[in-house]
Short mmCIF file of C-alpha atoms in Angstrom, two decimals:
data_model
loop_
_atom_site.label_atom_id
_atom_site.label_comp_id
_atom_site.label_asym_id
_atom_site.label_seq_id
_atom_site.Cartn_x
_atom_site.Cartn_y
_atom_site.Cartn_z
CA THR A 1 92.54 119.27 65.38
CA ALA A 2 94.48 116.17 64.34
CA HIS A 3 94.67 113.65 67.12
CA ASN A 4 94.92 109.93 67.80
CA PRO A 5 92.25 108.00 65.84
CA ASN A 6 91.95 105.54 68.76
CA ASP A 7 90.29 108.31 70.78
CA ALA A 8 86.96 106.50 71.02
CA PRO A 9 84.11 107.64 73.29
CA PHE A 10 84.12 106.02 76.72
CA ALA A 11 81.71 105.81 79.64
CA CYS A 12 82.48 106.38 83.30
CA ASN A 13 81.37 103.80 85.89
CA ASN A 14 81.40 103.04 89.60
CA LYS A 15 85.22 102.93 89.60
CA LEU A 16 86.00 105.84 87.25
CA LEU A 17 83.41 108.35 88.45
CA GLY A 18 84.55 111.09 86.09
CA ALA A 19 87.29 112.15 83.69
CA TYR A 20 88.15 115.69 82.63
CA GLN A 21 90.51 117.11 80.04
CA MET A 22 91.79 120.30 81.72
CA LEU A 23 93.90 121.64 78.86
CA ASP A 24 92.26 124.90 77.76
CA THR A 25 95.51 126.89 77.84
CA TYR A 26 97.62 124.07 76.41
CA ARG A 27 95.27 123.41 73.50
CA THR A 28 95.04 127.16 72.75
CA TYR A 29 98.78 127.74 72.54
CA ILE A 30 100.18 124.31 71.59
CA GLY A 31 97.28 122.18 70.31
CA ALA A 32 97.46 118.39 70.10
CA ASP A 33 100.08 116.18 68.46
CA PRO A 34 98.78 113.42 66.15
CA ASP A 35 99.48 110.76 68.81
CA GLU A 36 97.60 112.63 71.57
CA PHE A 37 94.03 111.96 72.62
CA ASP A 38 92.00 115.16 72.51
CA SER A 39 89.98 113.96 75.49
CA ALA A 40 90.61 112.78 79.05
CA ARG A 41 91.93 109.46 77.71
CA ASP A 42 95.57 108.66 78.59
CA ASP A 43 98.01 108.29 75.67
CA ASP A 44 101.14 108.24 77.84
CA GLY A 45 100.47 105.50 80.41
CA HIS A 46 101.62 107.58 83.38
CA GLY A 47 98.12 108.54 84.49
CA THR A 48 96.82 105.00 84.03
CA HIS A 49 99.71 103.61 86.07
CA THR A 50 99.42 106.03 88.99
CA SER A 51 95.62 105.84 89.21
CA SER A 52 95.59 102.04 89.10
CA THR A 53 98.38 101.93 91.70
CA ALA A 54 96.30 104.13 94.00
CA ALA A 55 92.87 102.58 93.54
CA GLY A 56 92.91 99.78 90.98
CA ASN A 57 90.61 96.83 91.57
CA ALA A 58 91.76 93.85 93.64
CA GLY A 59 92.51 90.40 92.25
CA VAL A 60 93.32 91.48 88.69
CA GLU A 61 95.38 89.09 86.56
CA ALA A 62 98.42 90.91 85.18
CA SER A 63 100.58 89.94 82.21
CA ILE A 64 103.14 91.70 80.01
CA SER A 65 104.02 90.53 76.49
CA GLY A 66 102.07 87.35 77.19
CA VAL A 67 104.06 86.52 80.35
CA PRO A 68 101.78 86.13 83.42
CA PHE A 69 102.79 87.88 86.65
CA GLY A 70 99.97 86.84 88.99
CA THR A 71 97.31 89.05 90.54
CA VAL A 72 97.63 92.72 91.43
CA SER A 73 95.63 95.21 93.47
CA GLY A 74 95.56 98.95 93.95
CA ILE A 75 96.46 100.38 97.36
CA ALA A 76 92.79 101.20 98.03
CA PRO A 77 90.86 98.89 95.68
CA ARG A 78 87.43 99.96 96.97
CA ALA A 79 88.16 103.65 96.39
CA ARG A 80 86.84 105.48 93.34
CA ILE A 81 88.68 107.72 90.92
CA ILE A 82 88.17 110.96 89.07
CA ALA A 83 90.86 111.66 86.49
CA TYR A 84 92.00 115.17 85.54
CA LYS A 85 94.31 115.35 82.51
CA ALA A 86 96.21 118.64 82.66
CA LEU A 87 99.41 117.79 80.76
CA GLY A 88 100.17 117.33 77.05
CA ASN A 89 103.16 115.86 75.28
CA LEU A 90 105.26 118.97 75.98
CA GLY A 91 104.23 119.41 79.62
CA GLY A 92 101.68 121.90 80.81
CA TYR A 93 100.63 125.32 82.04
CA THR A 94 100.02 126.16 85.70
CA SER A 95 96.68 127.70 84.74
CA ASP A 96 95.47 124.28 83.54
CA LEU A 97 96.94 122.53 86.57
CA ALA A 98 95.35 124.98 89.00
CA ALA A 99 92.02 124.62 87.21
CA ALA A 100 92.22 120.82 87.59
CA ILE A 101 92.96 121.12 91.32
CA ASP A 102 90.10 123.58 91.84
CA GLN A 103 87.75 121.28 89.91
CA ALA A 104 88.75 118.31 92.07
CA VAL A 105 88.00 120.28 95.24
CA ALA A 106 84.65 121.40 93.79
CA ASP A 107 83.88 117.76 92.97
CA GLY A 108 84.33 116.85 96.64
CA VAL A 109 87.29 114.50 96.36
CA ASP A 110 88.92 113.26 99.58
CA VAL A 111 92.45 112.80 98.24
CA ILE A 112 94.45 114.28 95.37
CA ASN A 113 97.47 112.45 94.00
CA TYR A 114 99.73 114.90 92.14
CA SER A 115 102.48 112.94 90.40
CA ILE A 116 103.75 116.09 88.69
CA GLY A 117 106.66 118.35 89.56
CA GLY A 118 109.12 120.97 88.44
CA GLY A 119 111.96 123.08 89.71
CA ALA A 120 112.04 124.41 93.25
CA GLY A 121 110.85 127.99 93.76
CA ALA A 122 108.24 130.32 95.17
CA PRO A 123 104.58 129.21 95.21
CA GLY A 124 102.89 129.19 91.82
CA ALA A 125 99.26 128.86 90.84
CA ASP A 126 99.10 125.11 91.48
CA GLU A 127 100.74 125.43 94.93
CA ILE A 128 98.21 128.15 95.89
CA ALA A 129 95.38 125.94 94.61
CA PHE A 130 96.67 123.20 96.89
CA LEU A 131 96.63 125.60 99.85
CA PHE A 132 92.93 126.15 99.17
CA ALA A 133 92.48 122.37 98.83
CA ALA A 134 94.09 121.88 102.24
CA ASP A 135 91.75 124.53 103.68
CA ALA A 136 88.86 122.50 102.25
CA GLY A 137 90.09 119.34 104.03
CA VAL A 138 91.49 117.60 100.96
CA PHE A 139 94.61 115.50 101.56
CA VAL A 140 97.27 115.99 98.88
CA ALA A 141 100.16 113.61 98.16
CA THR A 142 102.78 114.82 95.69
CA SER A 143 105.99 113.37 94.32
CA ALA A 144 109.36 114.60 95.57
CA GLY A 145 110.94 114.48 92.11
CA ASN A 146 113.31 112.18 90.23
CA ASN A 147 116.51 114.25 90.40
CA GLY A 148 118.35 112.34 93.16
CA PRO A 149 120.54 111.22 94.72
CA GLY A 150 122.15 114.60 95.39
CA ALA A 151 121.18 116.98 98.18
CA TYR A 152 118.78 119.93 97.60
CA THR A 153 117.19 118.15 94.60
CA LEU A 154 113.58 118.42 95.81
CA GLY A 155 111.22 120.19 93.41
CA ASN A 156 107.91 122.06 93.52
CA PRO A 157 105.23 121.63 94.66
CA GLY A 158 106.88 119.20 97.11
CA THR A 159 108.72 122.05 98.82
CA MET A 160 105.46 123.44 100.25
CA PRO A 161 104.44 122.71 103.88
CA TRP A 162 100.74 122.12 103.16
CA LEU A 163 101.40 119.02 101.04
CA THR A 164 102.62 115.51 101.88
CA THR A 165 105.75 115.00 99.79
CA VAL A 166 106.75 111.42 98.97
CA GLY A 167 110.18 110.04 98.09
CA ALA A 168 110.73 106.67 96.41
CA SER A 169 112.21 103.54 97.92
CA THR A 170 112.45 99.88 96.96
CA GLN A 171 110.00 97.15 97.90
CA ASN A 172 110.84 93.56 98.83
CA ARG A 173 109.99 92.17 95.40
CA THR A 174 111.32 92.63 91.91
CA PHE A 175 111.29 90.80 88.61
CA GLU A 176 114.71 89.31 88.03
CA GLY A 177 116.18 87.98 84.80
CA SER A 178 119.65 86.76 83.92
CA VAL A 179 122.06 86.16 81.08
CA GLN A 180 124.23 83.08 80.74
CA LEU A 181 127.39 83.48 78.66
CA GLY A 182 129.13 80.84 76.56
CA ASP A 183 131.81 80.41 79.24
CA GLY A 184 129.14 79.45 81.80
CA SER A 185 129.19 82.70 83.76
CA MET A 186 125.82 84.13 84.83
CA TYR A 187 124.79 87.73 85.47
CA TYR A 188 121.53 88.90 87.01
CA GLY A 189 119.45 92.01 86.53
CA ALA A 190 115.95 93.41 86.14
CA SER A 191 113.58 92.10 83.50
CA ILE A 192 109.89 91.62 82.95
CA MET A 193 110.32 90.21 79.43
CA ALA A 194 110.63 86.70 78.01
CA GLY A 195 114.01 85.11 77.27
CA THR A 196 116.00 83.95 74.22
CA GLU A 197 117.82 80.87 73.02
CA MET A 198 121.63 80.72 73.16
CA VAL A 199 122.60 83.07 70.30
CA PRO A 200 125.54 85.23 69.22
CA LEU A 201 126.33 88.14 71.53
CA VAL A 202 127.75 91.46 70.29
CA ASP A 203 128.78 94.82 71.73
CA ALA A 204 126.95 97.81 70.22
CA ALA A 205 130.17 99.83 70.57
CA ASP A 206 131.77 97.53 67.99
CA TYR A 207 128.92 98.32 65.59
CA GLY A 208 129.25 102.10 65.71
CA ASN A 209 126.34 102.75 68.10
CA GLU A 210 127.37 102.21 71.73
CA LEU A 211 124.25 103.98 73.07
CA CYS A 212 121.90 102.14 70.68
CA ASN A 213 120.50 105.30 69.14
CA PRO A 214 117.38 104.27 67.17
CA TYR A 215 117.54 107.40 65.02
CA GLN A 216 120.95 106.64 63.50
CA ASP A 217 120.97 105.49 59.86
CA PRO A 218 122.02 102.77 59.57
CA ILE A 219 121.34 101.90 63.19
CA PHE A 220 124.36 99.57 63.36
CA SER A 221 127.38 99.39 61.07
CA GLY A 222 127.10 95.60 60.84
CA ASP A 223 124.44 92.90 60.84
CA VAL A 224 122.96 92.13 64.30
CA THR A 225 120.15 89.89 63.02
CA GLY A 226 119.40 87.15 65.53
CA LYS A 227 121.99 88.44 68.00
CA ILE A 228 121.84 89.80 71.55
CA VAL A 229 123.21 93.36 71.62
CA LEU A 230 124.96 94.91 74.63
CA CYS A 231 123.91 98.58 74.93
CA LYS A 232 125.20 101.31 77.26
CA ARG A 233 122.72 103.44 79.21
CA GLY A 234 122.47 107.18 78.55
CA THR A 235 121.15 109.96 76.25
CA TYR A 236 118.25 107.95 74.82
CA ALA A 237 115.33 106.39 76.68
CA ARG A 238 115.89 102.81 77.82
CA VAL A 239 112.97 101.55 75.73
CA GLU A 240 114.29 103.43 72.68
CA LYS A 241 117.52 101.43 72.91
CA GLY A 242 115.63 98.16 72.81
CA TYR A 243 113.61 99.56 69.92
CA ALA A 244 116.86 100.17 68.02
CA VAL A 245 117.84 96.53 68.43
CA TYR A 246 114.33 95.44 67.47
CA LEU A 247 114.41 97.55 64.28
CA ALA A 248 117.74 95.93 63.38
CA ASP A 249 116.23 92.43 63.84
CA GLY A 250 118.25 91.65 66.96
CA ALA A 251 117.20 88.77 69.21
CA GLY A 252 117.54 90.64 72.50
CA MET A 253 119.22 93.45 74.40
CA ILE A 254 121.38 93.69 77.50
CA LEU A 255 121.37 97.25 78.88
CA TYR A 256 124.14 98.14 81.35
CA ASN A 257 124.32 101.15 83.66
CA THR A 258 127.06 103.76 83.62
CA SER A 259 127.37 103.48 87.42
CA ASP A 260 126.54 100.78 89.96
CA ALA A 261 124.62 103.44 91.91
CA GLN A 262 121.92 103.62 89.21
CA ASP A 263 118.71 101.67 89.63
CA LEU A 264 117.68 98.67 87.53
CA ASN A 265 114.36 99.03 85.70
CA THR A 266 111.74 96.56 84.50
CA ASP A 267 110.67 98.39 81.35
CA THR A 268 108.34 96.92 78.75
CA HIS A 269 110.66 96.42 75.79
CA TRP A 270 110.06 95.50 72.16
CA LEU A 271 112.06 92.28 72.56
CA PRO A 272 113.71 90.16 75.30
CA ALA A 273 115.81 92.51 77.43
CA LEU A 274 117.83 92.52 80.63
CA HIS A 275 118.96 95.58 82.64
CA ILE A 276 122.20 95.04 84.60
CA ASN A 277 124.65 97.11 86.64
CA ASN A 278 127.85 98.69 85.38
CA THR A 279 130.28 96.13 86.83
CA ASP A 280 128.48 93.21 85.18
CA GLY A 281 128.09 95.12 81.94
CA LEU A 282 131.83 95.76 81.74
CA ALA A 283 132.47 92.07 82.49
CA ILE A 284 130.24 91.05 79.59
CA LYS A 285 131.96 93.65 77.40
CA THR A 286 135.33 92.07 78.29
CA TYR A 287 133.99 88.58 77.50
CA ILE A 288 132.82 89.71 74.07
CA ALA A 289 136.17 91.35 73.27
CA ALA A 290 138.20 88.32 74.39
CA THR A 291 136.11 85.60 72.74
CA THR A 292 136.21 84.49 69.11
CA ASP A 293 132.51 83.60 68.91
CA PRO A 294 130.78 85.06 72.00
CA ILE A 295 127.31 83.72 72.74
CA GLY A 296 124.69 84.31 75.41
CA GLN A 297 121.16 83.45 76.49
CA ILE A 298 118.74 85.82 78.22
CA ASN A 299 116.53 84.12 80.80
CA GLY A 300 113.22 85.95 81.24
CA GLY A 301 112.11 87.80 84.35
CA VAL A 302 110.56 86.00 87.31
CA TYR A 303 109.18 87.22 90.65
CA THR A 304 112.00 87.47 93.20
CA GLU A 305 112.11 88.68 96.81
CA ILE A 306 114.92 91.06 97.73
CA PRO A 307 116.08 92.95 100.85
CA ALA A 308 114.20 96.23 101.27
CA PRO A 309 113.63 99.09 101.72
CA TRP A 310 116.43 101.20 100.28
CA MET A 311 116.07 104.71 98.91
CA ALA A 312 115.97 104.76 95.12
CA SER A 313 118.95 106.54 93.58
CA PHE A 314 116.63 108.69 91.42
CA SER A 315 114.54 109.91 94.37
CA SER A 316 115.00 113.63 95.07
CA ARG A 317 116.39 114.56 98.47
CA GLY A 318 116.31 117.43 100.92
CA PRO A 319 117.24 119.74 102.47
CA ASN A 320 114.35 121.77 101.17
CA PRO A 321 115.92 124.28 98.72
CA VAL A 322 113.09 126.78 99.27
CA ALA A 323 112.91 126.71 103.08
CA ALA A 324 115.52 124.54 104.81
CA ASP A 325 113.58 124.55 108.11
CA ILE A 326 110.61 122.78 106.44
CA ILE A 327 111.71 119.15 106.35
CA LYS A 328 110.94 117.46 103.04
CA PRO A 329 110.22 114.84 101.75
CA ASP A 330 107.75 113.96 104.49
CA ILE A 331 107.74 110.20 103.89
CA THR A 332 108.95 107.56 101.45
CA ALA A 333 106.99 104.77 99.79
CA PRO A 334 107.63 102.00 97.23
CA GLY A 335 108.44 103.54 93.86
CA VAL A 336 110.71 101.04 92.09
CA ASN A 337 109.39 98.46 89.60
CA ILE A 338 105.72 98.94 90.47
CA LEU A 339 103.41 96.63 88.49
CA ALA A 340 100.19 98.44 87.52
CA GLY A 341 98.19 99.62 84.51
CA ALA A 342 99.35 100.83 81.10
CA SER A 343 97.78 102.56 78.12
CA PRO A 344 97.42 100.19 75.14
CA PHE A 345 97.97 103.22 72.86
CA PRO A 346 101.24 104.70 74.20
CA ASP A 347 103.39 107.45 72.76
CA PRO A 348 105.45 106.62 69.63
CA GLY A 349 108.44 104.40 70.36
CA PHE A 350 106.78 102.53 73.21
CA VAL A 351 105.27 99.04 72.92
CA PRO A 352 101.54 99.19 72.05
CA GLY A 353 98.78 96.84 73.13
CA GLU A 354 99.90 96.26 76.72
CA LEU A 355 97.50 96.78 79.64
CA PHE A 356 100.18 96.47 82.37
CA GLN A 357 103.69 97.81 82.96
CA SER A 358 106.30 97.72 85.72
CA ILE A 359 107.88 101.16 86.05
CA GLY A 360 109.39 103.38 88.72
CA GLY A 361 109.51 106.96 89.92
CA THR A 362 108.38 109.19 92.77
CA SER A 363 105.13 109.40 90.79
CA MET A 364 104.55 105.76 91.69
CA SER A 365 105.51 106.27 95.34
CA SER A 366 103.20 109.27 95.64
#
């Protein structure tokens, strides 16, 4: 089966006690894409991030794109981990998921983190496996889902009473960057990237690609070389938008939300980038339209303390759509801009070679 050539053998140790690929059904019916590891190794970064958040070592120096961000620690740095990979690029089968849960119980784990979810409904194979895990005394934390902020957006398995279901909220730190415009005005947002010099600033909408679609040919109708490009959020992944600007030799990207209710994210981009709210994005758009030679400078992200906690807009909410009398989520925990591990061999379109990332979701809070 064709798979990622970086899939080198690895040894477990006193931190990673074991690692299983639990994909018998998936490999039988779907196989492996060329970028996937046909082993327990993580080619997505999600498993690395959640496991290092839960039990990564203490006092680890973290940096992204060469920018240092101090020391980090897992929640339980003296705990040990067994990894069970039961999802492929296209998702997974409940038979594989249930097998992974049963294997974890057989291995004698104390806690299972299940940062996986789907639509709300009756118990499936994985939910039943978790019932058996609970009977065996294994504590299970699962994510509420990322379909908020509306009501009744909770998904399985978080609807079940025998699990602890976790929503996502902010923490009192973030990584804040800014952009200074040629008229002296300053706008702030989320960034974990380096900055730029003062360079020309353009609106992607004026170049035939408002959403910064990287698959369009040509990507932009005009030359954006050495320029900061203002991109609107939506349709394509946030990192893909920065990749579009990178492919077009842009100097940086400003990504603005379609609503001020949306969260700001510290993604690892291909180039200097800043994520801002809708109001500020429209103000920058107005500046570009009204100025003969608009210019701007992105200032890179730095550690900043902010008021917290607030519920994340993406975090799924109750009432429980399966059984309204079973109150879910049970608790909330930090799930916005969490700095933890990354896979240096990520899926196509994402920045390779990085060992850390700052991402968000109820996966992180779980």
